[in-house]
mmCIF file of C-alpha atoms in Angstrom:
data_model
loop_
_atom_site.group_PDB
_atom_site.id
_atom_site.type_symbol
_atom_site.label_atom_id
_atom_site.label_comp_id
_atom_site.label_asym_id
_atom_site.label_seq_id
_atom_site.Cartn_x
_atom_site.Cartn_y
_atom_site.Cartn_z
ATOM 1 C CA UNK J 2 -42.108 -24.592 57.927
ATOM 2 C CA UNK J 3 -43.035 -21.494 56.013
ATOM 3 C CA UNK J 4 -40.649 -19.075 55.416
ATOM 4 C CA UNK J 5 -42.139 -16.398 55.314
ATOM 5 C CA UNK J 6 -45.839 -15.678 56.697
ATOM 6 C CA UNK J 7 -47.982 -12.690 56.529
ATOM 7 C CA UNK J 8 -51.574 -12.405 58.287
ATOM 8 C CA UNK J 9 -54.291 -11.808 58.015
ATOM 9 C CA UNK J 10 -54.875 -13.815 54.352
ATOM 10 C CA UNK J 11 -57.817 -12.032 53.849
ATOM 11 C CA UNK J 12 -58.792 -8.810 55.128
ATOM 12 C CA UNK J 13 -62.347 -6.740 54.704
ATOM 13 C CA UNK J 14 -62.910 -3.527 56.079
ATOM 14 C CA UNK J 15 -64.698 -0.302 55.541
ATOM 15 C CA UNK J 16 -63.184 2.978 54.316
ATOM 16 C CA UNK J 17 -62.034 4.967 57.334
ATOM 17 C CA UNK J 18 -60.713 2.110 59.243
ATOM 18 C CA UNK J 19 -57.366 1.223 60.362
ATOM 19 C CA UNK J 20 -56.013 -1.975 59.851
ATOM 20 C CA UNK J 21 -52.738 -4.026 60.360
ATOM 21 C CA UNK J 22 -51.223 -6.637 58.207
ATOM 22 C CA UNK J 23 -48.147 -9.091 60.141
ATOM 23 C CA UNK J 24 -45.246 -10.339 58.318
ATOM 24 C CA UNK J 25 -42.129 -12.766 59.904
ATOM 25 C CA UNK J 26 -39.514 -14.656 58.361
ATOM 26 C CA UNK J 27 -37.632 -17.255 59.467
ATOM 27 C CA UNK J 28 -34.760 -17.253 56.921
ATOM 28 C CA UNK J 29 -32.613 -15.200 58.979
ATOM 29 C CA UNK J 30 -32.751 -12.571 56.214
ATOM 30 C CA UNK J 31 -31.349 -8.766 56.793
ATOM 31 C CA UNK J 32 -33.699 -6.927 54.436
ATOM 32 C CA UNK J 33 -37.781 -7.315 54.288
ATOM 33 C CA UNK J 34 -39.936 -5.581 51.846
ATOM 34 C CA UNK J 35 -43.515 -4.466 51.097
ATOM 35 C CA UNK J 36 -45.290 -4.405 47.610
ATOM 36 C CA UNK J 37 -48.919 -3.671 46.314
ATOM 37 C CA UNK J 38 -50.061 -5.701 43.782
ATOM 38 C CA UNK J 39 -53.293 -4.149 42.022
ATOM 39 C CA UNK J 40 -55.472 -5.592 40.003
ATOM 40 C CA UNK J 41 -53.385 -5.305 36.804
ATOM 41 C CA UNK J 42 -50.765 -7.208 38.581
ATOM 42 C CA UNK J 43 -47.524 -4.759 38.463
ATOM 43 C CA UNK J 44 -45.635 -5.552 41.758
ATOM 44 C CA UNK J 45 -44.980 -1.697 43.478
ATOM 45 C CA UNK J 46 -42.556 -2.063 45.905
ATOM 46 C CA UNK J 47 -43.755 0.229 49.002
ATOM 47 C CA UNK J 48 -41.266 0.171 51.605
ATOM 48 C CA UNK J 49 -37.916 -2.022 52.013
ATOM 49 C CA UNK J 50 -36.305 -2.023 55.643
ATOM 50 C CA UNK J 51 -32.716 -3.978 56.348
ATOM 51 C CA UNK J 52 -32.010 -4.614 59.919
ATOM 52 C CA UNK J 53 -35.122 -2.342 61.061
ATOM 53 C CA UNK J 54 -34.297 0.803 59.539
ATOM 54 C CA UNK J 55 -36.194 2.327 56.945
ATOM 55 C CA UNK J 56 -33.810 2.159 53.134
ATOM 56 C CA UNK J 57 -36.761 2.945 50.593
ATOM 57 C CA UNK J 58 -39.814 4.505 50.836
ATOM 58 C CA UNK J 59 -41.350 4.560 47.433
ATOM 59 C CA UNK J 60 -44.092 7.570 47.650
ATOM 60 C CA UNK J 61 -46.371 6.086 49.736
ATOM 61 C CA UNK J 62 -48.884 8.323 51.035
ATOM 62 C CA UNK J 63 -48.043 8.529 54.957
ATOM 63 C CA UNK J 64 -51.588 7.018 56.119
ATOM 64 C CA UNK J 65 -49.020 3.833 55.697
ATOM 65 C CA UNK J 66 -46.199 3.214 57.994
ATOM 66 C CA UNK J 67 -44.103 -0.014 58.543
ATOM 67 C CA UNK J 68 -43.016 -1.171 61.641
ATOM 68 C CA UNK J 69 -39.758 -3.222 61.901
ATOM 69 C CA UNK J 70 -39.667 -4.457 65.574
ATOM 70 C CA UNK J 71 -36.712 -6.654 65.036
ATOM 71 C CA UNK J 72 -35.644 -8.190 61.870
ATOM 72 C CA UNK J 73 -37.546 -10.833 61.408
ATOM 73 C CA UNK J 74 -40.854 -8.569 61.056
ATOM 74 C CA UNK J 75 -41.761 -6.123 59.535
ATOM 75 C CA UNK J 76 -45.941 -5.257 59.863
ATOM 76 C CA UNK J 77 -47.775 -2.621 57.937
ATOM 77 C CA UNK J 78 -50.243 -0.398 59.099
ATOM 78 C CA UNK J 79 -52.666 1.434 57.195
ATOM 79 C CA UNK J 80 -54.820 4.405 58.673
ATOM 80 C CA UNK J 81 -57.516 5.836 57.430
ATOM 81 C CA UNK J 82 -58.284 3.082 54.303
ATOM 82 C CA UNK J 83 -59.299 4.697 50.886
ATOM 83 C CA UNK J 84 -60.898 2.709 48.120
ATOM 84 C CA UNK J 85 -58.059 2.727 46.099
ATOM 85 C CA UNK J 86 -56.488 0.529 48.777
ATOM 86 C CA UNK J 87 -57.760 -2.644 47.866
ATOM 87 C CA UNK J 88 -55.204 -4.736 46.398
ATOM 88 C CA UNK J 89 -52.744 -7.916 47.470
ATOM 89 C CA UNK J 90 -50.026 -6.950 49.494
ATOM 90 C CA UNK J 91 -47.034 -8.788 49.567
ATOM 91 C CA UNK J 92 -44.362 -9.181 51.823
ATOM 92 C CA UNK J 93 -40.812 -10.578 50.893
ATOM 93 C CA UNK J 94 -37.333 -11.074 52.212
ATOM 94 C CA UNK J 95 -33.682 -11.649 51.128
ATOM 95 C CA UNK J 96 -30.404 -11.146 52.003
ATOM 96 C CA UNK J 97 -28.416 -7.919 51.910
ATOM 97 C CA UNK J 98 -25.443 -8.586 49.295
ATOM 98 C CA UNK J 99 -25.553 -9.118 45.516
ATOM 99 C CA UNK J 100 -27.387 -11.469 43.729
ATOM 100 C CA UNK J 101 -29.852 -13.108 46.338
ATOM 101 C CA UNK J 102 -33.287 -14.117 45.647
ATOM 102 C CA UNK J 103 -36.245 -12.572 47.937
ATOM 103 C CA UNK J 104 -38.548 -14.589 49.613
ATOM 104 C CA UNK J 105 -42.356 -13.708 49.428
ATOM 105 C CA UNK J 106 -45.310 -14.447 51.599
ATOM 106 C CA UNK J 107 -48.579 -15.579 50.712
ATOM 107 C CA UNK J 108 -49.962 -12.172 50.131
ATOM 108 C CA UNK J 109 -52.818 -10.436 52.098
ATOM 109 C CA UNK J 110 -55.806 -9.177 49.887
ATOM 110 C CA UNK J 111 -57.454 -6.367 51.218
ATOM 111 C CA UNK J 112 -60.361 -5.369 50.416
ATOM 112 C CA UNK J 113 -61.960 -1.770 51.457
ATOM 113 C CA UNK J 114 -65.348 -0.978 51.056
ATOM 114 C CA UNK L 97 -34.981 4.180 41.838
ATOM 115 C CA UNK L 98 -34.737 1.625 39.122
ATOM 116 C CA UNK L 99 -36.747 1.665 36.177
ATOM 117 C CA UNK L 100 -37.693 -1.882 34.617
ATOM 118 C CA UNK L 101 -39.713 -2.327 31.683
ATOM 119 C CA UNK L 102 -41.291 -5.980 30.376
ATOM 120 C CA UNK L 103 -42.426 -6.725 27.016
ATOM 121 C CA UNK L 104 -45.616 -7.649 25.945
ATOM 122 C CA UNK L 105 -47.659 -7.652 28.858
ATOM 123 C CA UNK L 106 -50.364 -10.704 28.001
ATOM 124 C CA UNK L 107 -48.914 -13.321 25.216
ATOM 125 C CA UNK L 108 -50.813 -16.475 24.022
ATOM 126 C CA UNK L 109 -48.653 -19.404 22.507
ATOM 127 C CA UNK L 110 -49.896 -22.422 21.200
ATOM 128 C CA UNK L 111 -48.585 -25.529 23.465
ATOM 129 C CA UNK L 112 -45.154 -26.776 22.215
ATOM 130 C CA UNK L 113 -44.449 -23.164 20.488
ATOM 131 C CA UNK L 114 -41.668 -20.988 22.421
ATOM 132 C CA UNK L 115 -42.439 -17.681 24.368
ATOM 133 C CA UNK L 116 -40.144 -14.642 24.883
ATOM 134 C CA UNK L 117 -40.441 -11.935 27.064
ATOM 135 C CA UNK L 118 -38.154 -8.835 27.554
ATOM 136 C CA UNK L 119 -36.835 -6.932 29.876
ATOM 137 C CA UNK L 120 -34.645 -3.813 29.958
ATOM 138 C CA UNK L 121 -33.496 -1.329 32.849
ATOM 139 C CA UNK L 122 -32.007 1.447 33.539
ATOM 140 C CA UNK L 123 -29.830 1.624 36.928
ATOM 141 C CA UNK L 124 -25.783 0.565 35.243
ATOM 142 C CA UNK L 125 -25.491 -0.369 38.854
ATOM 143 C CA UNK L 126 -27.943 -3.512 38.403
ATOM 144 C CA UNK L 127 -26.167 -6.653 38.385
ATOM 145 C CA UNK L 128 -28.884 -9.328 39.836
ATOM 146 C CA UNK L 129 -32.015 -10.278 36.984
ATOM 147 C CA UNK L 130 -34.157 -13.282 38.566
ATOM 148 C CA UNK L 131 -37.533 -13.927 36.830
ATOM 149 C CA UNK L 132 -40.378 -14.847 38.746
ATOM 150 C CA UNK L 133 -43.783 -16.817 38.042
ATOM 151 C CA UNK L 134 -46.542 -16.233 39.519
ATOM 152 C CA UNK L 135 -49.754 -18.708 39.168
ATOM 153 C CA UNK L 136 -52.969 -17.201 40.214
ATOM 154 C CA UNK L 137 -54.001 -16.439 43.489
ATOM 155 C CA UNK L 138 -50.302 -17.218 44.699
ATOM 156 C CA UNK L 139 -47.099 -15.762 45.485
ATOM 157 C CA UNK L 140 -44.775 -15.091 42.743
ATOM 158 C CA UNK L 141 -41.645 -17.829 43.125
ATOM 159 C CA UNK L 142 -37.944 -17.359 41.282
ATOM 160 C CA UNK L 143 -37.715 -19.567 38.287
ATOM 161 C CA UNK L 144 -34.437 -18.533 37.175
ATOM 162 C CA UNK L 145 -31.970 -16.029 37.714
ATOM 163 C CA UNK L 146 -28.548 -14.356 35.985
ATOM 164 C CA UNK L 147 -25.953 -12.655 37.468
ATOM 165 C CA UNK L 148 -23.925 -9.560 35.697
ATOM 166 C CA UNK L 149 -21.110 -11.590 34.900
ATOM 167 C CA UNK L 150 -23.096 -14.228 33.047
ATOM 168 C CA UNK L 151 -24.631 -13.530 29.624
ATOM 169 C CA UNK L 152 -26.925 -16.954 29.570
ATOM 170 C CA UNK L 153 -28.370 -19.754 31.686
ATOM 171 C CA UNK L 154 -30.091 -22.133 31.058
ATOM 172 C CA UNK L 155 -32.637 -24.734 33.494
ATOM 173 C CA UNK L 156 -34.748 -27.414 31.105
ATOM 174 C CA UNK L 157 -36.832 -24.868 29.309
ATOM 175 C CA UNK L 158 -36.065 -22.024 30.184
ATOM 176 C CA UNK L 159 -33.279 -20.087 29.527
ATOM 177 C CA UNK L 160 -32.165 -16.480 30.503
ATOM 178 C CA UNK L 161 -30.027 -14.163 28.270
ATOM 179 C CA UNK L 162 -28.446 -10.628 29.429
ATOM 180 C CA UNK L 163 -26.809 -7.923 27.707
ATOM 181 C CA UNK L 164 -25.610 -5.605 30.102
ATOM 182 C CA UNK L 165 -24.137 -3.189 26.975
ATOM 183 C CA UNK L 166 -27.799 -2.637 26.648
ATOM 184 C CA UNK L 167 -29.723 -2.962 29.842
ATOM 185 C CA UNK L 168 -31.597 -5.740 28.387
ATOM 186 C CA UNK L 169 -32.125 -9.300 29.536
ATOM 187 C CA UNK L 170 -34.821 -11.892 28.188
ATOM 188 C CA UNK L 171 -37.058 -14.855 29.367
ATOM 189 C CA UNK L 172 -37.331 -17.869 26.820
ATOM 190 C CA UNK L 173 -39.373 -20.821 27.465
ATOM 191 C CA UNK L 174 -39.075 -23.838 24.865
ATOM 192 C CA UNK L 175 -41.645 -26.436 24.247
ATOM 193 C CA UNK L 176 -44.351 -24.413 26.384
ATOM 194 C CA UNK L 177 -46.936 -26.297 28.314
ATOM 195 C CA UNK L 178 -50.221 -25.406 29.758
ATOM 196 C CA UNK L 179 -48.840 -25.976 33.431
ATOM 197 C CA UNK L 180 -46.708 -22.825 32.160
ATOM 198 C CA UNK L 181 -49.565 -19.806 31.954
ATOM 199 C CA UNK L 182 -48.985 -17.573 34.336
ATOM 200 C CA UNK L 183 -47.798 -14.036 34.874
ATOM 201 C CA UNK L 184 -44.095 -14.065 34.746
ATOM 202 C CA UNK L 185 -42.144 -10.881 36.133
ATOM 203 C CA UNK L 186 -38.296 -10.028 35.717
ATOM 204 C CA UNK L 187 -36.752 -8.053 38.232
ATOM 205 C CA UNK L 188 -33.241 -5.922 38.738
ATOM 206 C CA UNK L 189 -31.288 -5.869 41.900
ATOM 207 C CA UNK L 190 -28.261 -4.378 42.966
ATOM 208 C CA UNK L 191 -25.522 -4.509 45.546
ATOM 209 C CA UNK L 192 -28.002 -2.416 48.384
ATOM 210 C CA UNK L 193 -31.760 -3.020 48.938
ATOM 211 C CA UNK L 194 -32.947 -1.809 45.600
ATOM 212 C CA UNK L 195 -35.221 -4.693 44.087
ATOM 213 C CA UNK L 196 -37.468 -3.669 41.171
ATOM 214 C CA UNK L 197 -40.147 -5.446 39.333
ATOM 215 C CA UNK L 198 -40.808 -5.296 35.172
ATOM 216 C CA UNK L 199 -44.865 -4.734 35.183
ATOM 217 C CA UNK L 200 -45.339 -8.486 34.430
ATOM 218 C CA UNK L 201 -46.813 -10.657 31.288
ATOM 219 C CA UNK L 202 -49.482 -13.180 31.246
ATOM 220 C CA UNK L 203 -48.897 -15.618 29.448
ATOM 221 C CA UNK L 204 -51.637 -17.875 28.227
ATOM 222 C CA UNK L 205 -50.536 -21.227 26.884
ATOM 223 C CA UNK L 206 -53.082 -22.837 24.709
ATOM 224 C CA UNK L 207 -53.476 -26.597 24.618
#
């Protein structure tokens, strides 16, 4: 069973487009997170949400908003795709409290052209 | 937010030398430091973890050390293998949602 699962694996679209990328976990976690992984790697945590509310929002441009319909997702969708974009995008989980590891997905790679 | 900083970002060993890498941070508040590995074209997975209260730990190779004086904490792999290149990030965590990344090091490990 996978903990936590994010689709589409692979996404391709053109600039302009909207798009939509799923996350769940089934870990019973209280906090989910987003990060953008470019292509040098550094892990830029985007938005972090514990029981469906909004806690950090890391200065992401607002084409990007999360949507926590319960806590067990949290989905990401991106209006009007730029370039700059393209990158893995990783989901993650963990529970609220100190000193608990988080969880990540399998990553989405989106690619805009 | 947070601010975490890793040191060097690539590093090449030869197989059976050691590797280091470095971390240090700046929230006080921080009290949670897992390392993760990440192999290519997959997620990044905890390898080891300290808590505040804990200046070292140790799992087979690896080994973690903290110094919470000076918001700095440290990665050491022994007897390094090729199965071991990867990019390896350390992260800080405290008692709310806050959960930072270092900006990661590949680590090449040369047979």
């Amino acid at each position: 069973d996978t903990a936590v699962s994010q689709t589409p694996k692979y996404l391709v679209t053109q600039m302009g487009n909207d798009k939509s990328i799923k996350c769940e976990q089934n870990l019973g976690h209280d906090t989910m997170y987003w990060y953008k992984q470019d292509s040098k790697k550094f892990l830029k945590i985007m938005f972090s949400y514990n029981n469906k509310e909004l806690i950090i929002n890391e200065t992401v441009p607002n084409r990007f908003s999360p949507k926590s319909p319960d806590k067990a997702h949290l989905n990401l969708h991106i209006n009007s795709l730029e370039l700059g974009d393209s990158a893995v995008y990783f989901c993650a989980s963990r529970d609220t409290g100190p000193n608990t590891e988080a969880f990540f997905g399998q990553g989405t790679r989106l690619t805009v052209v | 937010g947070e601010n975490v900083e890793q040191h060097p970002s690539t590093l090449s060993v030869q197989e059976g030398d050691s590797a280091v890498i470095k971390c240090t941070y700046s929230d006080s508040a921080s009290n949670y430091f897992p390392w993760y590995k990440q192999e290519l074209g997959k997620r990044p997975q905890l390898i080891i973890d300290i808590r505040s209260n804990v200046g070292e730990k140790k799992d087979q190779r690896i080994a973690v050390t903290l110094n919470k004086t000076a918001k700095h904490f440290s990665l050491h792999i022994t007897e390094t293998q090729p199965e071991d290149s990867a990019v390896y990030f350390c992260a800080a965590s405290n008692t709310g949602n806050q959960f930072y990344f270092g900006t990661g090091t590949s680590l090449t490990v040369i047979p």
